[in-house]
Amino acid sequence: MPHEILNTKEIERVFNFESHRDSLNNVRDITKLLYWGCLRYGEFYEAIQQKPLRLEKGKQTKWQVYVSKNAELKTIPLHEDALKLIREERLPRRIARENYVQYLKEILEKCGIKKTKIGAHTIRRSFCTNMY
């Protein structure tokens, strides 16, 4: 089954989304980490519980994330949006994948983005497509 992606303008609308509901803002922030890290939801779920986060400093700060699919560490450069969440200690809370998808669909609707085949992996696919 083909999946839809979010183009760069749609991603930007999601990233700029603000709500009075903390759960939706949390999902927006999860989406930033998934997108800029090109992470699978399971990788995010595991990585966010690491205390402290495995950060590698240098010219660019990088985040070491354990990839259970390959049983190895993946080092990803941190985009400024993701680094800002870390610096401000505003890391999103972990939530179940099903809840993430439900809230993401609600955000898309509130942003006027009409997509029907949206899942947690949509964000990773969107990053890969938009960066290609």
mmCIF file of C-alpha atoms in Angstrom:
data_model
loop_
_atom_site.group_PDB
_atom_site.id
_atom_site.type_symbol
_atom_site.label_atom_id
_atom_site.label_comp_id
_atom_site.label_asym_id
_atom_site.label_seq_id
_atom_site.Cartn_x
_atom_site.Cartn_y
_atom_site.Cartn_z
ATOM 1 C CA MET A 1 0.000 0.000 0.000
ATOM 2 C CA PRO A 2 1.564 3.330 -1.048
ATOM 3 C CA HIS A 3 1.954 5.948 1.649
ATOM 4 C CA GLU A 4 1.651 9.665 1.334
ATOM 5 C CA ILE A 5 4.416 12.038 2.294
ATOM 6 C CA LEU A 6 4.391 15.571 3.610
ATOM 7 C CA ASN A 7 6.146 18.085 1.367
ATOM 8 C CA THR A 8 8.431 20.752 2.825
ATOM 9 C CA LYS A 9 5.648 23.364 3.063
ATOM 10 C CA GLU A 10 3.395 20.897 4.909
ATOM 11 C CA ILE A 11 6.231 19.902 7.255
ATOM 12 C CA GLU A 12 6.845 23.584 7.985
ATOM 13 C CA ARG A 13 3.158 24.072 8.843
ATOM 14 C CA VAL A 14 3.312 21.132 11.258
ATOM 15 C CA PHE A 15 6.520 22.464 12.845
ATOM 16 C CA ASN A 16 4.912 25.907 13.338
ATOM 17 C CA PHE A 17 1.708 24.458 14.785
ATOM 18 C CA GLU A 18 0.827 25.710 18.286
ATOM 19 C CA SER A 19 -1.984 24.433 20.474
ATOM 20 C CA HIS A 20 -3.346 25.020 23.943
ATOM 21 C CA ARG A 21 -3.270 21.203 24.246
ATOM 22 C CA ASP A 22 0.051 19.916 25.518
ATOM 23 C CA SER A 23 -0.500 16.527 23.847
ATOM 24 C CA LEU A 24 -0.565 18.121 20.383
ATOM 25 C CA ASN A 25 2.508 20.270 21.068
ATOM 26 C CA ASN A 26 4.270 17.123 22.290
ATOM 27 C CA VAL A 27 3.466 15.352 19.007
ATOM 28 C CA ARG A 28 4.696 18.380 17.038
ATOM 29 C CA ASP A 29 8.021 18.117 18.893
ATOM 30 C CA ILE A 30 8.212 14.344 18.379
ATOM 31 C CA THR A 31 7.656 15.016 14.681
ATOM 32 C CA LYS A 32 10.601 17.439 14.618
ATOM 33 C CA LEU A 33 12.903 14.784 16.087
ATOM 34 C CA LEU A 34 11.595 12.051 13.781
ATOM 35 C CA TYR A 35 11.967 14.252 10.714
ATOM 36 C CA TRP A 36 15.353 15.857 11.360
ATOM 37 C CA GLY A 37 16.798 12.598 12.679
ATOM 38 C CA CYS A 38 15.235 10.506 9.900
ATOM 39 C CA LEU A 39 14.213 8.199 12.725
ATOM 40 C CA ARG A 40 11.812 5.303 12.866
ATOM 41 C CA TYR A 41 9.269 5.728 15.652
ATOM 42 C CA GLY A 42 10.809 2.829 17.596
ATOM 43 C CA GLU A 43 14.246 4.458 17.399
ATOM 44 C CA PHE A 44 12.827 7.689 18.809
ATOM 45 C CA TYR A 45 10.988 5.752 21.507
ATOM 46 C CA GLU A 46 14.222 4.063 22.624
ATOM 47 C CA ALA A 47 16.482 7.099 22.194
ATOM 48 C CA ILE A 48 14.378 9.511 24.192
ATOM 49 C CA GLN A 49 14.625 7.373 27.328
ATOM 50 C CA GLN A 50 18.444 7.404 27.308
ATOM 51 C CA LYS A 51 19.621 9.549 30.183
ATOM 52 C CA PRO A 52 21.738 11.409 29.502
ATOM 53 C CA LEU A 53 21.303 11.540 25.746
ATOM 54 C CA ARG A 54 24.375 10.313 23.913
ATOM 55 C CA LEU A 55 25.627 13.536 22.349
ATOM 56 C CA GLU A 56 28.830 13.842 20.398
ATOM 57 C CA LYS A 57 30.239 17.369 20.290
ATOM 58 C CA GLY A 58 32.386 18.772 17.513
ATOM 59 C CA LYS A 59 31.774 21.141 14.629
ATOM 60 C CA GLN A 60 28.210 19.875 14.713
ATOM 61 C CA THR A 61 26.497 18.196 17.631
ATOM 62 C CA LYS A 62 25.448 14.643 16.837
ATOM 63 C CA TRP A 63 23.075 12.292 18.597
ATOM 64 C CA GLN A 64 23.877 8.609 18.997
ATOM 65 C CA VAL A 65 20.732 6.524 18.711
ATOM 66 C CA TYR A 66 20.534 2.774 19.205
ATOM 67 C CA VAL A 67 18.913 1.073 16.220
ATOM 68 C CA SER A 68 17.402 -2.175 17.406
ATOM 69 C CA LYS A 69 16.578 -3.233 13.834
ATOM 70 C CA ASN A 70 20.330 -3.429 13.092
ATOM 71 C CA ALA A 71 21.501 -3.767 16.714
ATOM 72 C CA GLU A 72 23.931 -0.881 16.323
ATOM 73 C CA LEU A 73 24.418 2.772 17.182
ATOM 74 C CA LYS A 74 23.522 5.341 14.543
ATOM 75 C CA THR A 75 25.077 8.798 14.789
ATOM 76 C CA ILE A 76 22.901 11.545 13.359
ATOM 77 C CA PRO A 77 23.729 15.224 12.970
ATOM 78 C CA LEU A 78 21.315 17.357 14.971
ATOM 79 C CA HIS A 79 19.385 20.012 13.105
ATOM 80 C CA GLU A 80 18.983 23.299 14.961
ATOM 81 C CA ASP A 81 15.273 22.567 15.657
ATOM 82 C CA ALA A 82 16.159 19.311 17.404
ATOM 83 C CA LEU A 83 19.140 20.806 19.218
ATOM 84 C CA LYS A 84 16.924 23.640 20.508
ATOM 85 C CA LEU A 85 14.544 21.105 22.094
ATOM 86 C CA ILE A 86 17.506 19.443 23.821
ATOM 87 C CA ARG A 87 19.140 22.697 24.959
ATOM 88 C CA GLU A 88 15.872 24.023 26.361
ATOM 89 C CA GLU A 89 15.205 20.664 28.038
ATOM 90 C CA ARG A 90 11.918 20.374 26.150
ATOM 91 C CA LEU A 91 12.333 16.840 24.921
ATOM 92 C CA PRO A 92 8.972 15.368 24.046
ATOM 93 C CA ARG A 93 7.424 12.673 26.202
ATOM 94 C CA ARG A 94 7.216 9.157 24.849
ATOM 95 C CA ILE A 95 3.747 8.087 23.815
ATOM 96 C CA ALA A 96 2.410 4.957 22.172
ATOM 97 C CA ARG A 97 2.737 4.856 18.383
ATOM 98 C CA GLU A 98 -1.049 4.613 17.996
ATOM 99 C CA ASN A 99 -1.546 7.795 20.024
ATOM 100 C CA TYR A 100 1.167 9.544 18.015
ATOM 101 C CA VAL A 101 -0.612 8.729 14.749
ATOM 102 C CA GLN A 102 -3.988 9.821 16.128
ATOM 103 C CA TYR A 103 -2.628 13.179 17.310
ATOM 104 C CA LEU A 104 -0.588 13.681 14.123
ATOM 105 C CA LYS A 105 -3.744 13.250 12.048
ATOM 106 C CA GLU A 106 -5.454 15.837 14.256
ATOM 107 C CA ILE A 107 -2.575 18.292 13.755
ATOM 108 C CA LEU A 108 -2.684 17.762 9.984
ATOM 109 C CA GLU A 109 -6.409 18.426 9.966
ATOM 110 C CA LYS A 110 -5.984 21.618 12.021
ATOM 111 C CA CYS A 111 -3.219 22.730 9.609
ATOM 112 C CA GLY A 112 -5.525 22.153 6.637
ATOM 113 C CA ILE A 113 -3.413 19.292 5.292
ATOM 114 C CA LYS A 114 -5.518 16.583 3.702
ATOM 115 C CA LYS A 115 -3.794 13.197 3.747
ATOM 116 C CA THR A 116 -5.436 9.804 4.114
ATOM 117 C CA LYS A 117 -2.593 7.287 4.440
ATOM 118 C CA ILE A 118 -0.653 8.653 7.391
ATOM 119 C CA GLY A 119 1.339 6.569 9.831
ATOM 120 C CA ALA A 120 4.303 7.012 12.129
ATOM 121 C CA HIS A 121 6.688 6.143 9.279
ATOM 122 C CA THR A 122 5.268 8.944 7.110
ATOM 123 C CA ILE A 123 7.652 11.433 8.707
ATOM 124 C CA ARG A 124 10.752 9.360 7.905
ATOM 125 C CA ARG A 125 9.556 8.850 4.326
ATOM 126 C CA SER A 126 8.877 12.562 4.028
ATOM 127 C CA PHE A 127 12.406 13.438 5.159
ATOM 128 C CA CYS A 128 13.974 10.986 2.699
ATOM 129 C CA THR A 129 11.841 12.251 -0.176
ATOM 130 C CA ASN A 130 12.284 15.944 0.609
ATOM 131 C CA MET A 131 16.058 15.655 1.060
ATOM 132 C CA TYR A 132 16.591 13.571 -2.088
#
